[in-house]
C-alpha positions as YAML, in Angstrom:
chain: A
units: angstrom
residues:
- id: 1
  name: MET
  ca: [0.00, 0.00, 0.00]
- id: 2
  name: THR
  ca: [1.41, 3.37, -1.05]
- id: 3
  name: LYS
  ca: [1.92, 5.79, 1.81]
- id: 4
  name: SER
  ca: [0.25, 9.18, 1.36]
- id: 5
  name: PRO
  ca: [2.65, 12.12, 1.06]
- id: 6
  name: VAL
  ca: [3.06, 14.25, 4.15]
- id: 7
  name: LYS
  ca: [1.01, 17.44, 3.99]
- id: 8
  name: ARG
  ca: [3.64, 20.15, 4.28]
- id: 9
  name: ALA
  ca: [4.01, 23.90, 4.12]
- id: 10
  name: ILE
  ca: [6.97, 26.31, 4.13]
- id: 11
  name: ILE
  ca: [7.79, 29.43, 6.14]
- id: 12
  name: LEU
  ca: [10.60, 31.81, 5.25]
- id: 13
  name: LEU
  ca: [11.92, 33.46, 8.43]
- id: 14
  name: ASN
  ca: [13.56, 36.87, 8.22]
- id: 15
  name: LEU
  ca: [14.58, 39.55, 10.71]
- id: 16
  name: GLY
  ca: [11.84, 42.16, 10.32]
- id: 17
  name: SER
  ca: [11.28, 45.87, 9.93]
- id: 18
  name: PRO
  ca: [9.19, 48.69, 11.41]
- id: 19
  name: ASP
  ca: [5.68, 49.06, 10.01]
- id: 20
  name: SER
  ca: [6.56, 52.58, 8.86]
- id: 21
  name: THR
  ca: [9.26, 55.22, 9.20]
- id: 22
  name: GLU
  ca: [7.25, 57.10, 11.82]
- id: 23
  name: ALA
  ca: [8.96, 57.38, 15.22]
- id: 24
  name: PRO
  ca: [6.34, 55.36, 17.21]
- id: 25
  name: ASP
  ca: [6.63, 52.41, 14.80]
- id: 26
  name: VAL
  ca: [10.41, 52.57, 14.78]
- id: 27
  name: LYS
  ca: [10.48, 52.78, 18.58]
- id: 28
  name: ARG
  ca: [8.17, 49.78, 18.90]
- id: 29
  name: TYR
  ca: [10.32, 47.74, 16.53]
- id: 30
  name: LEU
  ca: [13.63, 48.69, 18.14]
- id: 31
  name: THR
  ca: [12.26, 47.91, 21.59]
- id: 32
  name: GLU
  ca: [11.15, 44.42, 20.56]
- id: 33
  name: PHE
  ca: [14.45, 43.77, 18.81]
- id: 34
  name: LEU
  ca: [16.80, 45.10, 21.49]
- id: 35
  name: MET
  ca: [14.89, 43.59, 24.41]
- id: 36
  name: ASP
  ca: [15.54, 40.13, 22.98]
- id: 37
  name: GLY
  ca: [17.96, 38.48, 25.41]
- id: 38
  name: LYS
  ca: [19.80, 36.85, 22.54]
- id: 39
  name: VAL
  ca: [20.51, 40.24, 20.98]
- id: 40
  name: ILE
  ca: [21.54, 42.11, 24.12]
- id: 41
  name: ASP
  ca: [22.43, 39.27, 26.44]
- id: 42
  name: TYR
  ca: [22.42, 41.07, 29.77]
- id: 43
  name: PRO
  ca: [20.11, 40.35, 32.72]
- id: 44
  name: TRP
  ca: [16.56, 41.52, 32.05]
- id: 45
  name: LEU
  ca: [16.48, 44.47, 34.44]
- id: 46
  name: PHE
  ca: [19.81, 45.87, 33.25]
- id: 47
  name: ARG
  ca: [18.76, 45.28, 29.63]
- id: 48
  name: LYS
  ca: [15.50, 47.13, 30.21]
- id: 49
  name: ILE
  ca: [17.28, 50.13, 31.74]
- id: 50
  name: LEU
  ca: [19.87, 50.15, 28.97]
- id: 51
  name: VAL
  ca: [17.39, 49.76, 26.11]
- id: 52
  name: GLN
  ca: [14.47, 51.88, 27.29]
- id: 53
  name: GLY
  ca: [16.46, 54.41, 29.29]
- id: 54
  name: ILE
  ca: [19.44, 55.00, 27.01]
- id: 55
  name: ILE
  ca: [19.39, 53.33, 23.58]
- id: 56
  name: ILE
  ca: [15.78, 53.92, 22.50]
- id: 57
  name: PRO
  ca: [15.67, 57.64, 23.43]
- id: 58
  name: SER
  ca: [18.96, 58.28, 21.64]
- id: 59
  name: ARG
  ca: [18.48, 56.10, 18.56]
- id: 60
  name: THR
  ca: [14.82, 56.26, 17.55]
- id: 61
  name: ALA
  ca: [14.98, 59.54, 15.64]
- id: 62
  name: ASN
  ca: [18.21, 58.63, 13.85]
- id: 63
  name: SER
  ca: [16.91, 55.18, 12.95]
- id: 64
  name: ALA
  ca: [13.67, 56.66, 11.62]
- id: 65
  name: GLU
  ca: [15.67, 59.02, 9.39]
- id: 66
  name: ALA
  ca: [17.83, 56.13, 8.20]
- id: 67
  name: TYR
  ca: [14.75, 54.08, 7.26]
- id: 68
  name: LYS
  ca: [13.36, 57.05, 5.34]
- id: 69
  name: THR
  ca: [16.40, 57.02, 3.03]
- id: 70
  name: ILE
  ca: [15.62, 53.48, 1.85]
- id: 71
  name: TRP
  ca: [11.81, 53.27, 2.18]
- id: 72
  name: THR
  ca: [9.99, 52.57, -1.08]
- id: 73
  name: ASN
  ca: [6.44, 52.83, -2.41]
- id: 74
  name: ASP
  ca: [6.15, 49.16, -1.41]
- id: 75
  name: GLY
  ca: [7.25, 49.95, 2.14]
- id: 76
  name: SER
  ca: [10.18, 48.24, 3.85]
- id: 77
  name: PRO
  ca: [12.68, 46.84, 1.32]
- id: 78
  name: LEU
  ca: [13.33, 43.80, 3.51]
- id: 79
  name: ILE
  ca: [9.63, 42.91, 3.76]
- id: 80
  name: HIS
  ca: [9.01, 43.59, 0.07]
- id: 81
  name: LEU
  ca: [12.03, 41.56, -1.05]
- id: 82
  name: THR
  ca: [11.10, 38.67, 1.24]
- id: 83
  name: ARG
  ca: [7.62, 38.67, -0.30]
- id: 84
  name: GLN
  ca: [9.20, 38.59, -3.76]
- id: 85
  name: LEU
  ca: [11.26, 35.60, -2.64]
- id: 86
  name: GLN
  ca: [8.10, 33.95, -1.32]
- id: 87
  name: GLN
  ca: [6.34, 34.44, -4.66]
- id: 88
  name: ALA
  ca: [9.32, 33.15, -6.64]
- id: 89
  name: LEU
  ca: [9.67, 30.07, -4.43]
- id: 90
  name: GLN
  ca: [5.92, 29.40, -4.62]
- id: 91
  name: GLN
  ca: [6.27, 29.02, -8.38]
- id: 92
  name: GLN
  ca: [8.74, 26.17, -7.88]
- id: 93
  name: VAL
  ca: [7.16, 24.17, -5.06]
- id: 94
  name: ASP
  ca: [3.76, 22.60, -4.51]
- id: 95
  name: GLU
  ca: [3.57, 23.39, -0.79]
- id: 96
  name: PRO
  ca: [2.10, 26.74, 0.29]
- id: 97
  name: VAL
  ca: [4.74, 29.30, 1.29]
- id: 98
  name: GLU
  ca: [4.37, 32.04, 3.92]
- id: 99
  name: ILE
  ca: [6.80, 34.53, 5.44]
- id: 100
  name: ALA
  ca: [7.33, 35.47, 9.07]
- id: 101
  name: MET
  ca: [9.48, 38.08, 10.77]
- id: 102
  name: ARG
  ca: [11.27, 37.56, 14.06]
- id: 103
  name: TYR
  ca: [10.40, 41.14, 15.03]
- id: 104
  name: GLY
  ca: [7.47, 43.18, 13.80]
- id: 105
  name: ASN
  ca: [4.97, 42.08, 11.18]
- id: 106
  name: PRO
  ca: [3.98, 39.63, 9.81]
- id: 107
  name: GLY
  ca: [4.64, 37.56, 12.91]
- id: 108
  name: MET
  ca: [5.20, 33.85, 13.36]
- id: 109
  name: GLU
  ca: [1.74, 33.06, 14.71]
- id: 110
  name: LEU
  ca: [0.09, 34.77, 11.75]
- id: 111
  name: ALA
  ca: [2.21, 32.69, 9.35]
- id: 112
  name: TYR
  ca: [1.20, 29.46, 11.10]
- id: 113
  name: GLU
  ca: [-2.47, 30.44, 11.02]
- id: 114
  name: ARG
  ca: [-2.35, 31.38, 7.34]
- id: 115
  name: LEU
  ca: [-0.86, 28.00, 6.50]
- id: 116
  name: LEU
  ca: [-3.50, 26.18, 8.55]
- id: 117
  name: ALA
  ca: [-6.20, 28.11, 6.70]
- id: 118
  name: LYS
  ca: [-4.75, 26.79, 3.44]
- id: 119
  name: VAL
  ca: [-4.02, 23.27, 4.74]
- id: 120
  name: PRO
  ca: [-6.33, 22.48, 7.70]
- id: 121
  name: ASP
  ca: [-4.83, 19.00, 8.13]
- id: 122
  name: LEU
  ca: [-1.27, 20.28, 7.95]
- id: 123
  name: GLU
  ca: [1.25, 17.72, 9.22]
- id: 124
  name: GLU
  ca: [4.59, 19.48, 8.91]
- id: 125
  name: VAL
  ca: [6.06, 22.96, 8.47]
- id: 126
  name: ILE
  ca: [9.48, 23.45, 6.97]
- id: 127
  name: ALA
  ca: [10.93, 26.65, 8.43]
- id: 128
  name: ILE
  ca: [13.85, 28.26, 6.62]
- id: 129
  name: PRO
  ca: [15.67, 30.91, 8.67]
- id: 130
  name: LEU
  ca: [17.12, 33.25, 6.04]
- id: 131
  name: TYR
  ca: [20.48, 33.47, 7.81]
- id: 132
  name: PRO
  ca: [23.44, 31.69, 6.19]
- id: 133
  name: HIS
  ca: [25.48, 31.71, 9.42]
- id: 134
  name: TYR
  ca: [24.71, 30.63, 12.97]
- id: 135
  name: ALA
  ca: [24.50, 33.44, 15.51]
- id: 136
  name: MET
  ca: [22.63, 33.89, 18.78]
- id: 137
  name: ALA
  ca: [21.14, 37.18, 17.56]
- id: 138
  name: SER
  ca: [19.89, 35.86, 14.21]
- id: 139
  name: TYR
  ca: [19.48, 32.15, 13.51]
- id: 140
  name: GLU
  ca: [19.20, 31.00, 17.12]
- id: 141
  name: THR
  ca: [16.62, 33.55, 18.23]
- id: 142
  name: ALA
  ca: [14.51, 32.99, 15.09]
- id: 143
  name: VAL
  ca: [14.43, 29.24, 15.66]
- id: 144
  name: ASP
  ca: [13.73, 29.54, 19.38]
- id: 145
  name: HIS
  ca: [10.90, 32.00, 18.73]
- id: 146
  name: ALA
  ca: [9.33, 29.74, 16.12]
- id: 147
  name: LYS
  ca: [9.51, 26.82, 18.54]
- id: 148
  name: GLU
  ca: [8.05, 28.88, 21.40]
- id: 149
  name: ILE
  ca: [5.00, 29.97, 19.39]
- id: 150
  name: HIS
  ca: [4.58, 26.39, 18.18]
- id: 151
  name: ARG
  ca: [4.60, 25.13, 21.79]
- id: 152
  name: LYS
  ca: [2.35, 27.85, 23.24]
- id: 153
  name: LYS
  ca: [-0.32, 27.37, 20.59]
- id: 154
  name: ASN
  ca: [-0.06, 23.59, 20.88]
- id: 155
  name: TYR
  ca: [-0.09, 23.10, 17.13]
- id: 156
  name: SER
  ca: [-0.40, 19.49, 16.02]
- id: 157
  name: PHE
  ca: [1.92, 19.75, 13.02]
- id: 158
  name: GLY
  ca: [5.61, 18.93, 13.19]
- id: 159
  name: LEU
  ca: [8.28, 21.55, 12.65]
- id: 160
  name: ARG
  ca: [11.59, 21.28, 10.79]
- id: 161
  name: PHE
  ca: [14.35, 23.85, 10.37]
- id: 162
  name: VAL
  ca: [16.88, 24.12, 7.59]
- id: 163
  name: ARG
  ca: [20.25, 24.54, 9.25]
- id: 164
  name: PRO
  ca: [22.69, 27.40, 8.54]
- id: 165
  name: PHE
  ca: [23.77, 27.05, 4.93]
- id: 166
  name: TYR
  ca: [27.04, 29.00, 4.91]
- id: 167
  name: ASN
  ca: [28.87, 26.12, 3.19]
- id: 168
  name: GLU
  ca: [26.00, 24.55, 1.25]
- id: 169
  name: PRO
  ca: [27.10, 24.16, -2.41]
- id: 170
  name: HIS
  ca: [23.94, 25.54, -4.03]
- id: 171
  name: TYR
  ca: [23.95, 28.63, -1.81]
- id: 172
  name: LEU
  ca: [27.64, 29.21, -2.51]
- id: 173
  name: GLN
  ca: [27.07, 28.83, -6.23]
- id: 174
  name: ALA
  ca: [24.17, 31.30, -6.19]
- id: 175
  name: LEU
  ca: [26.22, 33.81, -4.19]
- id: 176
  name: SER
  ca: [29.24, 33.38, -6.46]
- id: 177
  name: GLU
  ca: [27.23, 33.87, -9.62]
- id: 178
  name: LYS
  ca: [25.70, 37.01, -8.11]
- id: 179
  name: ILE
  ca: [29.23, 38.37, -7.65]
- id: 180
  name: ARG
  ca: [30.78, 37.15, -10.92]
- id: 181
  name: PRO
  ca: [29.56, 39.93, -13.28]
- id: 182
  name: TYR
  ca: [31.12, 42.60, -11.03]
- id: 183
  name: LEU
  ca: [34.55, 40.98, -11.24]
- id: 184
  name: SER
  ca: [34.80, 41.92, -14.93]
- id: 185
  name: LYS
  ca: [34.98, 45.55, -13.85]
- id: 186
  name: ASP
  ca: [38.14, 47.41, -12.94]
- id: 187
  name: TYR
  ca: [38.48, 47.05, -9.17]
- id: 188
  name: ASP
  ca: [41.29, 46.99, -6.64]
- id: 189
  name: HIS
  ca: [39.69, 44.97, -3.88]
- id: 190
  name: ILE
  ca: [36.52, 43.15, -2.84]
- id: 191
  name: LEU
  ca: [35.41, 43.46, 0.79]
- id: 192
  name: PHE
  ca: [33.18, 40.82, 2.37]
- id: 193
  name: SER
  ca: [31.39, 42.80, 5.07]
- id: 194
  name: TYR
  ca: [29.56, 40.56, 7.54]
- id: 195
  name: HIS
  ca: [27.23, 41.75, 10.28]
- id: 196
  name: GLY
  ca: [29.16, 42.09, 13.51]
- id: 197
  name: VAL
  ca: [28.40, 40.37, 16.81]
- id: 198
  name: PRO
  ca: [29.96, 40.75, 20.27]
- id: 199
  name: ALA
  ca: [32.90, 38.42, 20.87]
- id: 200
  name: ARG
  ca: [31.12, 37.15, 23.98]
- id: 201
  name: HIS
  ca: [28.34, 35.77, 21.75]
- id: 202
  name: ILE
  ca: [30.94, 33.69, 19.93]
- id: 203
  name: ARG
  ca: [32.20, 32.29, 23.23]
- id: 204
  name: LYS
  ca: [28.69, 31.64, 24.56]
- id: 205
  name: SER
  ca: [27.75, 29.68, 21.44]
- id: 206
  name: ASP
  ca: [30.86, 27.49, 21.62]
- id: 207
  name: PRO
  ca: [29.65, 23.98, 22.61]
- id: 208
  name: THR
  ca: [33.18, 23.03, 23.69]
- id: 209
  name: HIS
  ca: [33.47, 26.14, 25.94]
- id: 210
  name: ARG
  ca: [37.17, 26.39, 25.13]
- id: 211
  name: HIS
  ca: [37.83, 26.66, 21.41]
- id: 212
  name: CYS
  ca: [36.36, 29.89, 20.00]
- id: 213
  name: LEU
  ca: [38.63, 32.96, 20.14]
- id: 214
  name: SER
  ca: [41.21, 30.96, 22.10]
- id: 215
  name: SER
  ca: [43.90, 31.66, 19.48]
- id: 216
  name: ALA
  ca: [44.46, 33.79, 16.39]
- id: 217
  name: ASP
  ca: [43.92, 30.79, 14.10]
- id: 218
  name: CYS
  ca: [41.08, 29.07, 15.98]
- id: 219
  name: CYS
  ca: [38.75, 29.32, 12.97]
- id: 220
  name: ASP
  ca: [41.23, 27.28, 10.91]
- id: 221
  name: LEU
  ca: [41.63, 24.49, 13.46]
- id: 222
  name: PRO
  ca: [39.17, 21.55, 13.31]
- id: 223
  name: SER
  ca: [36.60, 21.69, 16.10]
- id: 224
  name: LEU
  ca: [33.00, 20.84, 16.94]
- id: 225
  name: ALA
  ca: [32.68, 24.51, 17.83]
- id: 226
  name: HIS
  ca: [32.48, 25.42, 14.14]
- id: 227
  name: SER
  ca: [28.89, 24.17, 13.96]
- id: 228
  name: ARG
  ca: [27.86, 27.24, 15.98]
- id: 229
  name: CYS
  ca: [30.74, 29.63, 15.39]
- id: 230
  name: TYR
  ca: [29.56, 32.66, 13.45]
- id: 231
  name: ARG
  ca: [33.11, 33.90, 12.83]
- id: 232
  name: HIS
  ca: [34.31, 30.57, 11.43]
- id: 233
  name: GLN
  ca: [31.25, 30.25, 9.22]
- id: 234
  name: CYS
  ca: [31.71, 33.76, 7.79]
- id: 235
  name: PHE
  ca: [35.33, 33.03, 6.95]
- id: 236
  name: ALA
  ca: [34.30, 29.69, 5.42]
- id: 237
  name: THR
  ca: [31.80, 31.40, 3.12]
- id: 238
  name: THR
  ca: [34.43, 33.84, 1.90]
- id: 239
  name: LYS
  ca: [36.98, 31.05, 1.43]
- id: 240
  name: GLU
  ca: [34.64, 29.01, -0.74]
- id: 241
  name: VAL
  ca: [33.41, 31.96, -2.80]
- id: 242
  name: VAL
  ca: [36.93, 33.15, -3.64]
- id: 243
  name: ARG
  ca: [37.81, 29.57, -4.58]
- id: 244
  name: ILE
  ca: [34.83, 29.27, -6.91]
- id: 245
  name: LEU
  ca: [35.52, 32.66, -8.49]
- id: 246
  name: ASP
  ca: [39.31, 32.28, -8.45]
- id: 247
  name: ILE
  ca: [39.82, 35.63, -6.75]
- id: 248
  name: PRO
  ca: [43.56, 36.11, -6.07]
- id: 249
  name: GLU
  ca: [44.97, 36.22, -2.56]
- id: 250
  name: GLY
  ca: [45.37, 39.83, -1.45]
- id: 251
  name: LYS
  ca: [42.50, 40.96, -3.66]
- id: 252
  name: TYR
  ca: [39.84, 40.37, -0.98]
- id: 253
  name: SER
  ca: [39.32, 40.61, 2.79]
- id: 254
  name: ASN
  ca: [36.68, 40.26, 5.52]
- id: 255
  name: SER
  ca: [35.27, 42.83, 7.91]
- id: 256
  name: PHE
  ca: [32.36, 43.22, 10.33]
- id: 257
  name: GLN
  ca: [29.79, 46.01, 10.28]
- id: 258
  name: SER
  ca: [26.98, 47.39, 12.48]
- id: 259
  name: ARG
  ca: [28.94, 47.34, 15.74]
- id: 260
  name: LEU
  ca: [27.32, 48.63, 18.91]
- id: 261
  name: GLY
  ca: [30.10, 49.40, 21.35]
- id: 262
  name: LYS
  ca: [33.35, 47.68, 22.26]
- id: 263
  name: GLY
  ca: [34.25, 44.02, 22.19]
- id: 264
  name: TRP
  ca: [32.76, 43.23, 18.79]
- id: 265
  name: LEU
  ca: [34.37, 41.16, 16.04]
- id: 266
  name: GLU
  ca: [37.09, 42.94, 14.11]
- id: 267
  name: PRO
  ca: [38.19, 44.40, 11.76]
- id: 268
  name: PHE
  ca: [35.36, 46.93, 11.64]
- id: 269
  name: THR
  ca: [33.94, 47.75, 8.23]
- id: 270
  name: ASP
  ca: [33.64, 51.49, 8.85]
- id: 271
  name: ILE
  ca: [37.29, 51.71, 9.95]
- id: 272
  name: ARG
  ca: [38.50, 49.66, 6.99]
- id: 273
  name: LEU
  ca: [36.59, 51.94, 4.59]
- id: 274
  name: GLU
  ca: [38.54, 54.87, 6.01]
- id: 275
  name: GLU
  ca: [41.88, 53.05, 5.83]
- id: 276
  name: MET
  ca: [41.70, 51.42, 2.40]
- id: 277
  name: PRO
  ca: [42.21, 54.50, 0.20]
- id: 278
  name: ARG
  ca: [45.39, 55.31, 2.15]
- id: 279
  name: GLU
  ca: [46.59, 51.77, 1.39]
- id: 280
  name: GLY
  ca: [46.14, 52.28, -2.33]
- id: 281
  name: ILE
  ca: [42.71, 50.65, -2.60]
- id: 282
  name: LYS
  ca: [40.83, 53.26, -4.62]
- id: 283
  name: LYS
  ca: [38.27, 51.09, -6.44]
- id: 284
  name: LEU
  ca: [36.23, 48.90, -4.12]
- id: 285
  name: LEU
  ca: [33.57, 46.24, -4.50]
- id: 286
  name: ILE
  ca: [31.70, 45.42, -1.29]
- id: 287
  name: LEU
  ca: [29.04, 42.84, -0.44]
- id: 288
  name: CYS
  ca: [27.21, 41.68, 2.70]
- id: 289
  name: PRO
  ca: [26.93, 37.86, 2.65]
- id: 290
  name: ALA
  ca: [25.35, 37.65, 6.12]
- id: 291
  name: PHE
  ca: [22.14, 38.97, 4.55]
- id: 292
  name: VAL
  ca: [20.16, 37.31, 1.78]
- id: 293
  name: SER
  ca: [17.72, 40.24, 1.49]
- id: 294
  name: ASP
  ca: [18.74, 43.87, 1.12]
- id: 295
  name: CYS
  ca: [17.76, 45.90, 4.17]
- id: 296
  name: LEU
  ca: [18.75, 48.88, 6.30]
- id: 297
  name: GLU
  ca: [22.20, 47.44, 7.00]
- id: 298
  name: THR
  ca: [23.01, 47.00, 3.31]
- id: 299
  name: LEU
  ca: [21.11, 49.81, 1.60]
- id: 300
  name: GLU
  ca: [21.73, 52.59, 4.11]
- id: 301
  name: GLU
  ca: [24.74, 51.58, 6.18]
- id: 302
  name: ILE
  ca: [26.86, 50.17, 3.33]
- id: 303
  name: ALA
  ca: [25.50, 51.55, 0.05]
- id: 304
  name: ILE
  ca: [25.00, 55.12, 1.34]
- id: 305
  name: ARG
  ca: [27.06, 55.81, 4.46]
- id: 306
  name: GLY
  ca: [29.79, 53.34, 3.58]
- id: 307
  name: LYS
  ca: [30.26, 54.95, 0.19]
- id: 308
  name: GLU
  ca: [30.45, 58.40, 1.76]
- id: 309
  name: THR
  ca: [33.12, 57.21, 4.19]
- id: 310
  name: PHE
  ca: [35.20, 55.57, 1.46]
- id: 311
  name: MET
  ca: [34.98, 58.43, -1.03]
- id: 312
  name: GLU
  ca: [35.71, 61.09, 1.59]
- id: 313
  name: ALA
  ca: [38.82, 59.12, 2.58]
- id: 314
  name: GLY
  ca: [40.14, 59.33, -0.98]
- id: 315
  name: GLY
  ca: [38.40, 56.48, -2.76]
- id: 316
  name: GLU
  ca: [37.56, 56.81, -6.45]
- id: 317
  name: GLN
  ca: [35.07, 54.04, -7.17]
- id: 318
  name: TYR
  ca: [32.72, 52.19, -4.81]
- id: 319
  name: GLU
  ca: [30.03, 49.66, -5.66]
- id: 320
  name: MET
  ca: [27.89, 47.46, -3.43]
- id: 321
  name: ILE
  ca: [26.91, 44.09, -4.84]
- id: 322
  name: PRO
  ca: [23.23, 43.47, -3.97]
- id: 323
  name: CYS
  ca: [22.09, 40.58, -1.81]
- id: 324
  name: LEU
  ca: [20.64, 37.44, -3.36]
- id: 325
  name: ASN
  ca: [17.06, 38.70, -2.87]
- id: 326
  name: ALA
  ca: [14.97, 36.68, -5.37]
- id: 327
  name: ASP
  ca: [17.84, 35.63, -7.64]
- id: 328
  name: PRO
  ca: [16.80, 32.55, -9.68]
- id: 329
  name: LEU
  ca: [19.72, 30.37, -8.54]
- id: 330
  name: TRP
  ca: [18.97, 31.24, -4.92]
- id: 331
  name: VAL
  ca: [15.29, 30.36, -5.37]
- id: 332
  name: GLN
  ca: [16.32, 27.05, -6.95]
- id: 333
  name: ALA
  ca: [18.54, 26.32, -3.94]
- id: 334
  name: LEU
  ca: [15.65, 26.94, -1.53]
- id: 335
  name: ALA
  ca: [13.30, 24.78, -3.58]
- id: 336
  name: GLY
  ca: [15.85, 22.00, -3.63]
- id: 337
  name: TRP
  ca: [16.29, 22.06, 0.14]
- id: 338
  name: THR
  ca: [12.55, 21.70, 0.75]
- id: 339
  name: LYS
  ca: [12.50, 18.65, -1.51]
- id: 340
  name: GLU
  ca: [15.46, 17.08, 0.30]
- id: 341
  name: ILE
  ca: [13.85, 17.24, 3.75]
- id: 342
  name: GLY
  ca: [14.38, 13.94, 5.50]
- id: 343
  name: THR
  ca: [17.96, 13.43, 4.35]
- id: 344
  name: GLY
  ca: [19.32, 14.19, 7.82]
- id: 345
  name: SER
  ca: [20.44, 17.75, 7.10]
- id: 346
  name: GLN
  ca: [17.67, 19.32, 9.15]
- id: 347
  name: GLU
  ca: [16.56, 19.20, 12.76]
- id: 348
  name: MET
  ca: [12.99, 18.37, 13.72]
- id: 349
  name: ILE
  ca: [10.34, 18.71, 16.39]
- id: 350
  name: LEU
  ca: [7.56, 16.11, 16.28]
- id: 351
  name: LYS
  ca: [4.22, 16.47, 18.03]
...
C-alpha cells in the first residue's frame, strides 16, 4: 500500500522591519528587537534600563531618518524583497509558502495560522531561517521564537528547520554567480562585510566552551565549535566563494559592520573603509553575505554611508553588490532544500 505524502508547508523566516518610518513604529520595533535576550544578552532588568532608558531615546529619531532614506512605495525593502522571494519560491514548489518576521509584522503566529487556513490537516512545516550563518542574535533567536510559538499554541503539526547554509554548495554557487559579473569591472579589492556580533556571543555559542577565540587561528583548526561559530562560518563562506571565483589572494578581505560598542568582532567595516584609500585601494567592490535580502544594514549603512566614508577618505570608485534577494539560482537552492527534507540535514520537532 502506497503511503500518502506528508502534507507540508513552508515558512521563510527573516529579521523584520518597522511598520513605517514614523517614530512610534520605529520605537516599537527597536524595543522588541533590542529587548531580545539573545541580541543584548544582559540580565533583564539591566537590559530594560539600557534599552528603554538609554538606547531607545537616543536612537529612535536617527533610525527613523535612516529608514526614510531606503523606504519605497512598497514599504520596507526587507519585507518587500522577502515577499518577492516567497512568490518566486511558490512558483517552484507545490507546498504553500508564507513569510514570518522575528520582530514586527507579519509575525510567526500569523504565518502558522495562514498556513492552517490553506491546509487544515497540515502535518509538517518546513521553516527556513534566512540566515546563512549561525549566531545567537539571528538564527538561534529565530528558531527559538518559532519553537516557542509552536509550543504555546499547541499546534499538532511537526516543525523542521533548515540549518545554517554558509557552506552549502547551491547557496555558494548562487552567491558566487551574483558576484561574478562585477569581477569583470576594474576594481582593486573586494570586501566581504559581515554583520558584527559581540565576541562574547561567539564564546557563549561554543559547545566546547574552550575553542572559540582561544587563538588567532582558531577558525582554521578543526573543532566541533564550528557548527555554531559565526566567525568561522563567515570566513568559510568567503573562502569558498573566492575559490569558486578564483579571486587572487590579497584581492579580498573580511570585515564586520553594524557594531554597537566595544568588544565586537574585528576588523570593523567602517574603519576599513577609512583606511583602504590610504593603502592604495581606490576602487572597491563590497558585499554583505550575512544577509540574503537587502535591508537597512546594506542599503543605508553600506550603500549610502559606507560609500560616503570611502569616497571622503580618498576612494575613487565604490560599488555594493546586492544581496541574493529573489535571484533565480537562490530560489532554486531553496526549492531543492525543501524537496530534500528527510535526508538528515535538518533538525525536527515532532508532536
